mmCIF file of C-alpha atoms in Angstrom:
data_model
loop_
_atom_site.group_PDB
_atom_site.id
_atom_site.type_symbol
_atom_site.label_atom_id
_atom_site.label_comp_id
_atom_site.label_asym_id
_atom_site.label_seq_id
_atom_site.Cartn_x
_atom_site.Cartn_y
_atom_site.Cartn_z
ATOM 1 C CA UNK P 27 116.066 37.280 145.002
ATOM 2 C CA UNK P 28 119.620 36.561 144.488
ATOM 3 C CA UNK P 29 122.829 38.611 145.644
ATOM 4 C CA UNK P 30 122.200 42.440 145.846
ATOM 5 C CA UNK P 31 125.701 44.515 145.002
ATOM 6 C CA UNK P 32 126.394 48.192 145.694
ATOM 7 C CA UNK P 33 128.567 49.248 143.140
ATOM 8 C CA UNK P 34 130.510 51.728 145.365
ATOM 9 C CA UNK P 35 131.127 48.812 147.927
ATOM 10 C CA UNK P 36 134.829 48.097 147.275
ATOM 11 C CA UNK P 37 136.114 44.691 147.045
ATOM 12 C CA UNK P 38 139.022 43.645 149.474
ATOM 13 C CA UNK P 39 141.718 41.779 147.416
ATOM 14 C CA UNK P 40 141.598 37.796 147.288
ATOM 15 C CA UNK P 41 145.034 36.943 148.895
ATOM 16 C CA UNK P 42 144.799 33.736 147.691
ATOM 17 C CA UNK P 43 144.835 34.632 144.133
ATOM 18 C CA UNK P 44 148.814 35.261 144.156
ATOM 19 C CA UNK P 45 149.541 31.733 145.174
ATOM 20 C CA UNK P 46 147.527 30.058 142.446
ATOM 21 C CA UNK P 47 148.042 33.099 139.688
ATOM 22 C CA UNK P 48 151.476 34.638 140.142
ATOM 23 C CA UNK P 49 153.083 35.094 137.076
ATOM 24 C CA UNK P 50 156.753 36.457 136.200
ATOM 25 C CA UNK P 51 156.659 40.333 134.780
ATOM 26 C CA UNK P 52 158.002 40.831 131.600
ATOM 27 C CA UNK P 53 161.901 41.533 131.182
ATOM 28 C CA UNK P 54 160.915 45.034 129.450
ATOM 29 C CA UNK P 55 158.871 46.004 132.598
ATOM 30 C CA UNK P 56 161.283 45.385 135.072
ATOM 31 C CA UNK P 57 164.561 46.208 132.896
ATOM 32 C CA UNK P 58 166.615 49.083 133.828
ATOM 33 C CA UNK P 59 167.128 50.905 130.657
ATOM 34 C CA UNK P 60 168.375 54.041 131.821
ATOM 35 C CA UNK P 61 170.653 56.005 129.287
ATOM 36 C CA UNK P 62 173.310 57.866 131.297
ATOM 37 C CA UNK P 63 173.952 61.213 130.688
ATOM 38 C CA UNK P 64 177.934 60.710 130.208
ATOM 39 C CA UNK P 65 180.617 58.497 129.634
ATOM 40 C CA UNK P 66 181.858 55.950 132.406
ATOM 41 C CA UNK P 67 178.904 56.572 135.164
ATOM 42 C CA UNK P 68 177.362 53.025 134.634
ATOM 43 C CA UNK P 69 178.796 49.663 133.346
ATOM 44 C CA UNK P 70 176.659 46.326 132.965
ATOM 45 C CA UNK P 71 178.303 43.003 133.279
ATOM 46 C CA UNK P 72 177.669 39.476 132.668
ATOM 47 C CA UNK P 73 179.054 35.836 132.147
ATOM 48 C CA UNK P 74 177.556 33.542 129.738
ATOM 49 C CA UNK P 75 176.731 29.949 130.874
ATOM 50 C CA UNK P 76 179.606 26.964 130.144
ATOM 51 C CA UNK P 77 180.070 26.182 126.642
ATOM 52 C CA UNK P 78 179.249 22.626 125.663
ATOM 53 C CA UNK P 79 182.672 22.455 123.666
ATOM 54 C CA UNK P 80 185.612 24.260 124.967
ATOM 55 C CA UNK P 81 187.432 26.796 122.651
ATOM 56 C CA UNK P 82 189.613 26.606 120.636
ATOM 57 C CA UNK P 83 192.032 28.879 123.216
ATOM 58 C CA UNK P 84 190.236 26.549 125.764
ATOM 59 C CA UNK P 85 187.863 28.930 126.847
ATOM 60 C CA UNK P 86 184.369 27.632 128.594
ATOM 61 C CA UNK P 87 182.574 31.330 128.769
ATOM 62 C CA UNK P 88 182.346 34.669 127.679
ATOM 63 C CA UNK P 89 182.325 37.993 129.283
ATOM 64 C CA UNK P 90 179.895 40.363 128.291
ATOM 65 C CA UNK P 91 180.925 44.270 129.836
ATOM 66 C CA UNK P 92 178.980 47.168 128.214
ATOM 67 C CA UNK P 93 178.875 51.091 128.902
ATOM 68 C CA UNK P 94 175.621 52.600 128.877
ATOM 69 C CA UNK P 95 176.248 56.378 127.716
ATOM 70 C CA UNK P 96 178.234 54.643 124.370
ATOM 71 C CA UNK P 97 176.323 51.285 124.497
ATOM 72 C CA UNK P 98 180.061 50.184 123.589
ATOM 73 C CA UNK P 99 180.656 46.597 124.405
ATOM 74 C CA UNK P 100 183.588 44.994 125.216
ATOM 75 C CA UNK P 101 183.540 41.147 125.229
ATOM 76 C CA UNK P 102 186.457 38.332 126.307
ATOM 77 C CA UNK P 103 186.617 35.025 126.399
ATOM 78 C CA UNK P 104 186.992 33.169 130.100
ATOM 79 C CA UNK P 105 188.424 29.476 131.261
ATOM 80 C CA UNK P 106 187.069 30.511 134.410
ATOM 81 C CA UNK P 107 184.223 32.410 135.566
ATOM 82 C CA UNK P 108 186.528 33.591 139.075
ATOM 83 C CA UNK P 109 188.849 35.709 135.742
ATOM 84 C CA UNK P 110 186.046 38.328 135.850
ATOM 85 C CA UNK P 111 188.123 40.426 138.122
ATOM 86 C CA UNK P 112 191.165 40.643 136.615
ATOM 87 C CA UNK P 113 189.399 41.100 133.255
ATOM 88 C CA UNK P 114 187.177 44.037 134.521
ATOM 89 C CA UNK P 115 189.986 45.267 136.386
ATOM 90 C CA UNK P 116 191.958 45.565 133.099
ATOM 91 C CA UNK P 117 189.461 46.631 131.466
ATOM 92 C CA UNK P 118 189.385 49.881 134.214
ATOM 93 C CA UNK P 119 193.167 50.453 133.896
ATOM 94 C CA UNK P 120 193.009 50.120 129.656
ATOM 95 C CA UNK P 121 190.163 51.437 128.647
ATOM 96 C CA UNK P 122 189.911 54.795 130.594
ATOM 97 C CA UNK P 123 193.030 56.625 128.932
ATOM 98 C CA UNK P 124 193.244 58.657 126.315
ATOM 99 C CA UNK P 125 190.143 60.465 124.616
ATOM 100 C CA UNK P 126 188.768 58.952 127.744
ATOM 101 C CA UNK P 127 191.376 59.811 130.700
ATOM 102 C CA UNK P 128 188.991 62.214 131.853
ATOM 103 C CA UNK P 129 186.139 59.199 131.868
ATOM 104 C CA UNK P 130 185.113 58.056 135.726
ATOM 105 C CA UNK P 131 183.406 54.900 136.026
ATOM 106 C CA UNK P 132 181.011 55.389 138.862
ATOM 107 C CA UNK P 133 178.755 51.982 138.857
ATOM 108 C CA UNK P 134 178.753 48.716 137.387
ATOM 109 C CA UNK P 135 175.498 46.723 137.603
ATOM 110 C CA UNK P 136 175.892 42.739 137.710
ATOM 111 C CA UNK P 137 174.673 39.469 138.952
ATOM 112 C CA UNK P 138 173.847 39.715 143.123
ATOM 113 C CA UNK P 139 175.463 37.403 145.969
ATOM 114 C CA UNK P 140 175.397 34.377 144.383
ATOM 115 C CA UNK P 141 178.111 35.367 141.710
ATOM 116 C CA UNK P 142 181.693 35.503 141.229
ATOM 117 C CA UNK P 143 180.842 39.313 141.266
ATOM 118 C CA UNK P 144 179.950 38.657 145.197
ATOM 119 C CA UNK P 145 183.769 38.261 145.998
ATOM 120 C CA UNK P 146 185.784 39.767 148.647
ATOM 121 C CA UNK P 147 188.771 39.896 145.743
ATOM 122 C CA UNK P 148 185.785 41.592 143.231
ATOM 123 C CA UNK P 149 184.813 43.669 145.670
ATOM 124 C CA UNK P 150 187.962 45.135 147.094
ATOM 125 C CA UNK P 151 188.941 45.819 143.168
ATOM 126 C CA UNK P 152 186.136 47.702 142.637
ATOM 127 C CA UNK P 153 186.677 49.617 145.834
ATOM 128 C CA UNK P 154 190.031 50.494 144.682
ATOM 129 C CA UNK P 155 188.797 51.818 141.795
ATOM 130 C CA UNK P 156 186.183 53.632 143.398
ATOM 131 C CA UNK P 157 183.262 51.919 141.454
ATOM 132 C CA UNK P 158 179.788 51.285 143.357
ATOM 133 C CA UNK P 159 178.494 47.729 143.019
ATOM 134 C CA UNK P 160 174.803 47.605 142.136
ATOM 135 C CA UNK P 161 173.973 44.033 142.177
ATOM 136 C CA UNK P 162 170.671 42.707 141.016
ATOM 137 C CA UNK P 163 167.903 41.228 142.379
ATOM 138 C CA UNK P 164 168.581 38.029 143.676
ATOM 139 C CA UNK P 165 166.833 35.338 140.343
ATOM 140 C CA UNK P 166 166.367 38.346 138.434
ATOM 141 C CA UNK P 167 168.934 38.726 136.046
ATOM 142 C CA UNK P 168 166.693 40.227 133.631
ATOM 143 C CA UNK P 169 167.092 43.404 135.492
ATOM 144 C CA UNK P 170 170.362 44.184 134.212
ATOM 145 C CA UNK P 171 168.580 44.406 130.997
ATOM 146 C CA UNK P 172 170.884 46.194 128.892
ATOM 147 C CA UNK P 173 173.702 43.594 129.002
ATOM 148 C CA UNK P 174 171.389 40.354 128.529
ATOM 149 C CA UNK P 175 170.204 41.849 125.239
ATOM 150 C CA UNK P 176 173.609 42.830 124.313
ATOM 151 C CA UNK P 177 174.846 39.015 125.025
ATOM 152 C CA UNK P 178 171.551 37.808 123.075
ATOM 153 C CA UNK P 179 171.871 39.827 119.878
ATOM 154 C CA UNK P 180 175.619 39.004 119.587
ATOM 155 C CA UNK P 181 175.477 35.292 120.302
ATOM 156 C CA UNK P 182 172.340 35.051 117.504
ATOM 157 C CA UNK P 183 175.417 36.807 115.302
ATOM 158 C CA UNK P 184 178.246 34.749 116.350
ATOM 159 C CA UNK P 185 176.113 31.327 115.487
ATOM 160 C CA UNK P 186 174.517 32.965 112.247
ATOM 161 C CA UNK P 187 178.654 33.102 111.645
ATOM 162 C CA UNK P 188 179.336 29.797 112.456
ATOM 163 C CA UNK P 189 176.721 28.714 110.270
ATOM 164 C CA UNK P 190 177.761 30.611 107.473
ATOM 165 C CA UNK P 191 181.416 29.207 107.618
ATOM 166 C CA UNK P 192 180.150 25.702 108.202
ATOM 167 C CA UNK P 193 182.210 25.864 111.520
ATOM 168 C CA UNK P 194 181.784 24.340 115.008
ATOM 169 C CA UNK P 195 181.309 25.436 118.396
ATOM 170 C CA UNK P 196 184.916 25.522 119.218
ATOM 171 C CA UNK P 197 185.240 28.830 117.188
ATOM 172 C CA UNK P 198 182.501 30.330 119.205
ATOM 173 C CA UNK P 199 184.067 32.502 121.367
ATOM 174 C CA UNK P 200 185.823 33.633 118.337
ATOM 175 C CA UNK P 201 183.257 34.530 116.702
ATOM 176 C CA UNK P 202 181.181 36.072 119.286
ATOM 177 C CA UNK P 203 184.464 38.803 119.441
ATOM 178 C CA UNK P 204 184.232 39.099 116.345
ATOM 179 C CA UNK P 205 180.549 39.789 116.392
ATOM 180 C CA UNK P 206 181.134 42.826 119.301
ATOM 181 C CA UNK P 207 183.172 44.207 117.008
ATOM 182 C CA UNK P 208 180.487 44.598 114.280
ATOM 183 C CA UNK P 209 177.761 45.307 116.343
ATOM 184 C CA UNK P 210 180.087 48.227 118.081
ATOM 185 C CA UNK P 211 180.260 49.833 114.786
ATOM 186 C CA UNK P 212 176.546 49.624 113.860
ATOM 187 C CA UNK P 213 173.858 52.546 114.883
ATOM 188 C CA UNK P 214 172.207 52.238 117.630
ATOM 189 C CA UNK P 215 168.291 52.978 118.508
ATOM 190 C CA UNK P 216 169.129 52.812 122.619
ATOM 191 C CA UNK P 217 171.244 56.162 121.529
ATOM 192 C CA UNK P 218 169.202 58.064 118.938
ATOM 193 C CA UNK P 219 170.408 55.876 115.850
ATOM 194 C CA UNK P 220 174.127 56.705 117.205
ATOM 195 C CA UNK P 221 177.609 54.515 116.566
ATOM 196 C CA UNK P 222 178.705 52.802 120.375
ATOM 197 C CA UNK P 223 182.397 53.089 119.029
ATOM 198 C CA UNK P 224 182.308 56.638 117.743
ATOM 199 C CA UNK P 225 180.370 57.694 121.093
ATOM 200 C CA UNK P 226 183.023 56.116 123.372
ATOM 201 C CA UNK P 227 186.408 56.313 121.089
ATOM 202 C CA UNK P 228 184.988 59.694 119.576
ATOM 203 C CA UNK P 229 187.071 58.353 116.201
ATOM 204 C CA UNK P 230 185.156 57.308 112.350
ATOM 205 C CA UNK P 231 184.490 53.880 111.818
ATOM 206 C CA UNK P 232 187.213 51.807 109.642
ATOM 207 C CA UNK P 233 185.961 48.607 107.561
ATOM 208 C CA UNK P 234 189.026 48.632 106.135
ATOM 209 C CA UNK P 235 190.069 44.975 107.361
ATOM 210 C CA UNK P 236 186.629 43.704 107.618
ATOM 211 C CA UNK P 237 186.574 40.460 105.768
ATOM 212 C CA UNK P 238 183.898 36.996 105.992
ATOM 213 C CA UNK P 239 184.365 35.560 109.566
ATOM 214 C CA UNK P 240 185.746 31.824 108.975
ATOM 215 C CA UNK P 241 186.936 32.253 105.524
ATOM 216 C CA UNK P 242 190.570 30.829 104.521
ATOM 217 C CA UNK P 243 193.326 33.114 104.327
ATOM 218 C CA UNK P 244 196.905 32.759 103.527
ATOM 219 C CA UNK P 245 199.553 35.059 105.365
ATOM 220 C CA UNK P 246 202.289 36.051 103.526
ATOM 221 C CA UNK P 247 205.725 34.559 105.083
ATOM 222 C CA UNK P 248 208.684 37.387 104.761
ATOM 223 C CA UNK P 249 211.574 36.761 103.450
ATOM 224 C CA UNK P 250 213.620 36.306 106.332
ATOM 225 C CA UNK P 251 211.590 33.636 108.319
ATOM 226 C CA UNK P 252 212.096 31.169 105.555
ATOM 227 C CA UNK P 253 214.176 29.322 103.890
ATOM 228 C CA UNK P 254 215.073 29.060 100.194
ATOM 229 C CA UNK P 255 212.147 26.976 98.185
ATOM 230 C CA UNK P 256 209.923 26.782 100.742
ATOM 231 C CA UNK P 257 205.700 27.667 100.941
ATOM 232 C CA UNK P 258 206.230 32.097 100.240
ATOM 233 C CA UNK P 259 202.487 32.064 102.709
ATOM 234 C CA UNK P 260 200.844 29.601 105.517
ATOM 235 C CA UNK P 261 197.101 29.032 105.339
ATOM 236 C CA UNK P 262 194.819 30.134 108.468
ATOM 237 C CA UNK P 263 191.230 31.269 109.205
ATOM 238 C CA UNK P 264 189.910 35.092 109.420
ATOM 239 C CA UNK P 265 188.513 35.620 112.739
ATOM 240 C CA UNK P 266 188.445 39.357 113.088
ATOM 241 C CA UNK P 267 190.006 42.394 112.922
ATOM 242 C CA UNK P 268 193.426 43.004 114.917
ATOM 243 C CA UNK P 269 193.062 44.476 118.248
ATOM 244 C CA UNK P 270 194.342 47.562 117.435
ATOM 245 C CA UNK P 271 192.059 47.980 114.373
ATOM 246 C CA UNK P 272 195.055 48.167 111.545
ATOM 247 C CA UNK P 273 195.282 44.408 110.118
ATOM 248 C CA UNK P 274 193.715 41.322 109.907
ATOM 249 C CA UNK P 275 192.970 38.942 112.859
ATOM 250 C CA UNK P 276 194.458 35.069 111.781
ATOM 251 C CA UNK P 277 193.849 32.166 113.720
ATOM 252 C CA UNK P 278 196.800 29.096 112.517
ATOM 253 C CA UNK P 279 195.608 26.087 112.619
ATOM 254 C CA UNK P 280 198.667 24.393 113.070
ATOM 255 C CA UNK P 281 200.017 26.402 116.306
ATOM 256 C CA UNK P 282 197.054 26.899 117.713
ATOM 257 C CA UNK P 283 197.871 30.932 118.361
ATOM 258 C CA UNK P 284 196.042 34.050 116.707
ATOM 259 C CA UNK P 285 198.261 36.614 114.554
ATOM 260 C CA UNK P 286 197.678 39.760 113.619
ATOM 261 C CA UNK P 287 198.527 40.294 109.990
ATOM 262 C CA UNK P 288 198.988 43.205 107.094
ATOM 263 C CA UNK P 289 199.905 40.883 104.143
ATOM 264 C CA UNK P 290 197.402 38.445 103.860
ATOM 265 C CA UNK P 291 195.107 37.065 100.522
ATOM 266 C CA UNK P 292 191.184 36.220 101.583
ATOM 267 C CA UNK P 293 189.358 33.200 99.374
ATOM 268 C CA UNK P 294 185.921 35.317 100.355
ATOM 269 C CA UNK P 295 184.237 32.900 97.813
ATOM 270 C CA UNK P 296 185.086 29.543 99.667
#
């Protein structure tokens, strides 16, 4: 009377279950998270999508480049999505002096074929670098795990910025630099509660010229660049801390160029 089953019969698998059931694995099961063991043996790379309103430099995407041993992340701002390779190529020739001369970048994991990264000019740069391409999986970008969360968490800070300053999204490449430069000096659970910056630039932290993002500001004109009863300071917009970490990033409203700056007064309270 009904169906008689041998629990130690084994079942063959329904191959028709797949078609009908398939289902995407989760980013954190197929993610490479993989801390290397020292500086420079692994790089992760990405470009954003196109911005809906170009920047105020003109730029339509960002570039997203971060080292795994430091989780240090280094972030620019593209008109183009072809200017990855001279950016990463700078990036090879700048960056790897110094504290870091002895640093030799090894890998850099990005998008697969379909990807500016797929270029003959991309390539042969990397070649004469000596790097090894690993390229994901072709429609899964989550792979490269390690860089999509980086470009997550610091575009959720760069519009939490913009919000905060009441500013549109022609300062958002702006502040999304500005945001990789907070986030580099923050700790770290991918490396045991470490600082990215102190890892990679083995150097202490400096807030020193850490100020609002978007607040005014009003840079102090010396003597000898203007003339007698005339404005003593022009009026711009922090974006950041100067590149070379000693003054104040300004953005000028009226010339459309970036400054960096000692002398300037912050209106934090705006």
């Amino acid at each position: 009377h009904g169906l008689k089953w041998d629990k130690t019969d084994k079942l063959s698998k329904c191959h028709s279950c797949p078609a009908g059931k398939s289902k995407r694995f989760p980013v954190k099961q197929i993610s490479d998270k993989t801390v290397m063991p020292e500086k420079g043996m692994r790089l992760h790379a990405d470009t954003s999508g196109k911005l809906a309103t170009p920047s105020k430099k003109g730029g339509l995407y960002t570039h997203t480049l971060v080292e795994n041993h430091s989780r240090a992340k280094f972030v620019s701002g593209l008109t183009r999505k072809s200017e990855v390779t001279p950016v990463i190529n700078d990036w090879l020739d700048t960056e790897c002096v110094g504290i870091n001369s002895d640093v030799e970048v090894k890998q850099l994991m990005c998008d697969g074929d379909r990807s500016n990264y797929a270029t003959p000019k991309f390539t042969k740069m990397l070649a004469s670098h000596g790097v090894e391409k690993i390229p994901s999986p072709e429609y899964e970008a989550g792979y490269n795990g390690i860089v999509e969360k980086a470009q997550g968490d610091l575009d959720s800070m760069a519009l939490a910025a913009l919000d905060y300053a009441n500013l549109d999204q022609s300062w958002y490449i702006m502040a999304y630099t500005a945001a990789s430069w907070v986030a580099n000096r923050m700790t770290t659970k991918a490396i045991k509660g470490n600082i990215p910056w102190v890892v990679w630039k083995e150097e202490d932290v400096d807030f020193r010229f850490l100020r609002i993002f978007g607040c005014p500001c009003f840079v102090h004109i010396p003597h000898s660049r203007r003339v007698a009863h005339t404005s003593k300071a022009w009026k711009g917009v922090y974006i950041g801390v100067a590149d070379n970490g000693h003054g104040f990033k300004v953005y000028n409203p009226v010339t459309n160029k970036v400054y960096d700056r000692i002398n300037v007064t912050f209106d934090e309270n705006w």
